[in-house]
PDB file of C-alpha atoms in Angstrom:
ATOM      1  CA  MET A   1       0.000   0.000   0.000  1.00 96.00           C
ATOM      2  CA  ALA A   2       2.796   2.423   0.888  1.00 97.00           C
ATOM      3  CA  ALA A   3       4.431   1.859  -2.498  1.00 96.00           C
ATOM      4  CA  ASP A   4       1.123   2.339  -4.322  1.00 97.00           C
ATOM      5  CA  LEU A   5       0.387   5.579  -2.483  1.00 97.00           C
ATOM      6  CA  LYS A   6       3.868   7.090  -2.619  1.00 95.00           C
ATOM      7  CA  PRO A   7       3.285   8.867  -5.964  1.00 96.00           C
ATOM      8  CA  TYR A   8       0.366  10.658  -4.301  1.00 97.00           C
ATOM      9  CA  GLU A   9       2.489  11.713  -1.309  1.00 95.00           C
ATOM     10  CA  VAL A  10       0.374   9.612   1.043  1.00 97.00           C
ATOM     11  CA  THR A  11       2.024   7.947   4.020  1.00 97.00           C
ATOM     12  CA  ALA A  12       0.743   4.460   4.801  1.00 98.00           C
ATOM     13  CA  LEU A  13       1.901   2.646   7.927  1.00 98.00           C
ATOM     14  CA  ALA A  14       0.652   0.201  10.527  1.00 98.00           C
ATOM     15  CA  LEU A  15       0.389   1.022  14.226  1.00 98.00           C
ATOM     16  CA  THR A  16      -0.157  -1.447  17.049  1.00 98.00           C
ATOM     17  CA  PRO A  17      -0.770  -0.990  20.756  1.00 98.00           C
ATOM     18  CA  GLY A  18       0.626  -3.231  23.444  1.00 97.00           C
ATOM     19  CA  PHE A  19      -1.802  -4.882  25.898  1.00 96.00           C
ATOM     20  CA  LEU A  20      -4.706  -2.502  25.396  1.00 97.00           C
ATOM     21  CA  ARG A  21      -6.716  -1.558  28.487  1.00 97.00           C
ATOM     22  CA  SER A  22      -9.907  -1.017  26.506  1.00 97.00           C
ATOM     23  CA  GLU A  23     -13.440  -0.954  27.872  1.00 97.00           C
ATOM     24  CA  ALA A  24     -13.847  -4.535  26.639  1.00 98.00           C
ATOM     25  CA  MET A  25     -10.773  -5.666  28.596  1.00 97.00           C
ATOM     26  CA  LEU A  26     -11.890  -3.793  31.714  1.00 98.00           C
ATOM     27  CA  ASP A  27     -15.266  -5.550  31.420  1.00 98.00           C
ATOM     28  CA  HIS A  28     -13.551  -8.907  30.826  1.00 97.00           C
ATOM     29  CA  PHE A  29     -11.601  -8.564  34.075  1.00 97.00           C
ATOM     30  CA  GLY A  30     -14.544  -7.050  35.964  1.00 98.00           C
ATOM     31  CA  VAL A  31     -12.694  -3.842  36.814  1.00 98.00           C
ATOM     32  CA  THR A  32     -12.949  -0.144  35.983  1.00 97.00           C
ATOM     33  CA  GLU A  33     -10.369   2.428  35.002  1.00 95.00           C
ATOM     34  CA  ASP A  34     -10.202   3.435  38.678  1.00 96.00           C
ATOM     35  CA  ASN A  35      -9.343  -0.043  39.986  1.00 97.00           C
ATOM     36  CA  TRP A  36      -7.859  -1.685  36.874  1.00 97.00           C
ATOM     37  CA  ARG A  37      -4.717  -2.778  38.740  1.00 97.00           C
ATOM     38  CA  ASP A  38      -6.884  -5.286  40.657  1.00 98.00           C
ATOM     39  CA  ALA A  39      -6.983  -7.324  37.434  1.00 97.00           C
ATOM     40  CA  GLY A  40      -3.272  -7.988  37.946  1.00 97.00           C
ATOM     41  CA  GLN A  41      -4.282 -10.631  40.474  1.00 97.00           C
ATOM     42  CA  THR A  42      -5.923 -12.576  37.639  1.00 95.00           C
ATOM     43  CA  ASP A  43      -3.427 -11.735  34.904  1.00 96.00           C
ATOM     44  CA  PRO A  44      -0.187 -10.033  35.963  1.00 97.00           C
ATOM     45  CA  HIS A  45       0.513  -9.065  32.339  1.00 97.00           C
ATOM     46  CA  PHE A  46      -2.420  -6.648  32.553  1.00 97.00           C
ATOM     47  CA  LEU A  47      -0.296  -4.449  34.832  1.00 97.00           C
ATOM     48  CA  ILE A  48       1.723  -3.363  31.770  1.00 97.00           C
ATOM     49  CA  SER A  49      -1.432  -2.514  29.807  1.00 98.00           C
ATOM     50  CA  GLU A  50      -2.035   0.838  28.165  1.00 98.00           C
ATOM     51  CA  THR A  51      -5.108   2.995  27.682  1.00 98.00           C
ATOM     52  CA  PRO A  52      -6.567   3.829  24.275  1.00 98.00           C
ATOM     53  CA  ALA A  53      -5.251   7.363  24.863  1.00 98.00           C
ATOM     54  CA  TYR A  54      -1.696   6.036  24.459  1.00 98.00           C
ATOM     55  CA  ILE A  55      -2.239   4.914  20.873  1.00 98.00           C
ATOM     56  CA  GLY A  56      -4.126   8.151  20.260  1.00 98.00           C
ATOM     57  CA  ARG A  57      -1.064  10.080  21.391  1.00 98.00           C
ATOM     58  CA  ALA A  58       1.053   7.970  19.054  1.00 98.00           C
ATOM     59  CA  VAL A  59      -1.204   9.000  16.175  1.00 98.00           C
ATOM     60  CA  VAL A  60      -0.910  12.666  17.177  1.00 98.00           C
ATOM     61  CA  ALA A  61       2.885  12.363  17.327  1.00 98.00           C
ATOM     62  CA  LEU A  62       2.984  10.810  13.866  1.00 98.00           C
ATOM     63  CA  ALA A  63       0.577  13.365  12.408  1.00 98.00           C
ATOM     64  CA  SER A  64       2.689  16.177  13.882  1.00 98.00           C
ATOM     65  CA  ASP A  65       5.963  14.854  12.498  1.00 98.00           C
ATOM     66  CA  PRO A  66       6.915  16.787   9.340  1.00 98.00           C
ATOM     67  CA  GLU A  67       9.048  13.803   8.288  1.00 98.00           C
ATOM     68  CA  VAL A  68       6.434  11.095   8.888  1.00 98.00           C
ATOM     69  CA  GLU A  69       6.733   9.999   5.254  1.00 97.00           C
ATOM     70  CA  LEU A  70      10.070   8.418   6.218  1.00 98.00           C
ATOM     71  CA  LYS A  71       8.048   5.872   8.228  1.00 98.00           C
ATOM     72  CA  SER A  72       5.821   4.919   5.296  1.00 98.00           C
ATOM     73  CA  GLY A  73       5.562   1.158   4.834  1.00 98.00           C
ATOM     74  CA  GLN A  74       6.648   0.383   8.402  1.00 98.00           C
ATOM     75  CA  ALA A  75       4.833  -1.421  11.207  1.00 98.00           C
ATOM     76  CA  LEU A  76       5.159   0.704  14.342  1.00 98.00           C
ATOM     77  CA  SER A  77       4.277   0.243  18.012  1.00 98.00           C
ATOM     78  CA  THR A  78       3.069   2.602  20.697  1.00 98.00           C
ATOM     79  CA  TRP A  79       6.014   1.791  22.943  1.00 98.00           C
ATOM     80  CA  ALA A  80       8.674   2.434  20.291  1.00 98.00           C
ATOM     81  CA  LEU A  81       6.989   5.674  19.251  1.00 98.00           C
ATOM     82  CA  SER A  82       6.805   6.725  22.906  1.00 98.00           C
ATOM     83  CA  ASP A  83      10.568   6.183  23.107  1.00 98.00           C
ATOM     84  CA  GLU A  84      11.051   8.307  19.997  1.00 98.00           C
ATOM     85  CA  TYR A  85       8.558  11.111  20.627  1.00 98.00           C
ATOM     86  CA  GLY A  86       8.388  11.110  24.442  1.00 98.00           C
ATOM     87  CA  PHE A  87       4.610  11.025  24.931  1.00 98.00           C
ATOM     88  CA  THR A  88       3.053   9.290  27.933  1.00 98.00           C
ATOM     89  CA  ASP A  89      -0.131   7.455  28.740  1.00 98.00           C
ATOM     90  CA  ARG A  90      -2.929   9.196  30.657  1.00 96.00           C
ATOM     91  CA  ASN A  91      -1.337   8.472  34.027  1.00 95.00           C
ATOM     92  CA  GLY A  92       2.111   9.741  32.994  1.00 97.00           C
ATOM     93  CA  THR A  93       3.625   6.283  32.472  1.00 97.00           C
ATOM     94  CA  ARG A  94       5.171   4.914  29.305  1.00 98.00           C
ATOM     95  CA  PRO A  95       4.095   1.259  29.069  1.00 98.00           C
ATOM     96  CA  HIS A  96       6.633  -0.631  26.983  1.00 98.00           C
ATOM     97  CA  TRP A  97       5.153  -3.943  25.893  1.00 97.00           C
ATOM     98  CA  GLY A  98       8.244  -4.697  23.774  1.00 96.00           C
ATOM     99  CA  ASN A  99      10.646  -4.605  26.724  1.00 97.00           C
ATOM    100  CA  TYR A 100       8.178  -6.418  28.956  1.00 97.00           C
ATOM    101  CA  ALA A 101       7.602  -9.191  26.411  1.00 95.00           C
ATOM    102  CA  SER A 102      11.355  -9.663  26.001  1.00 96.00           C
ATOM    103  CA  GLU A 103      11.875  -9.835  29.757  1.00 96.00           C
ATOM    104  CA  GLN A 104       9.058 -12.399  30.044  1.00 95.00           C
ATOM    105  CA  GLY A 105      10.475 -14.522  27.201  1.00 94.00           C
ATOM    106  CA  PHE A 106       7.514 -14.069  24.872  1.00 89.00           C
TER     107      PHE A 106
END
């Protein structure tokens, strides 16, 4: 897609979150945004989860980058973009699923 759109000066890329703390996941674990850490008792991996705002901030960072076309054709992650652009999640943290997954041997 990126190659097809390049002549039109359109940037095409893929963006993935880490463990997304969406409303569906909060419901699945029977918690709310206020007590979401309680779900760590059921699944400790959930403690490294990120809110939908985090991926939204990644989109804003990309859209604000005057050289975003250099990323065309790439698959990007919220955690790597947070490292590059310095944005945080709603609570000021920078969840890094990539580092966590490596440490856990995933």
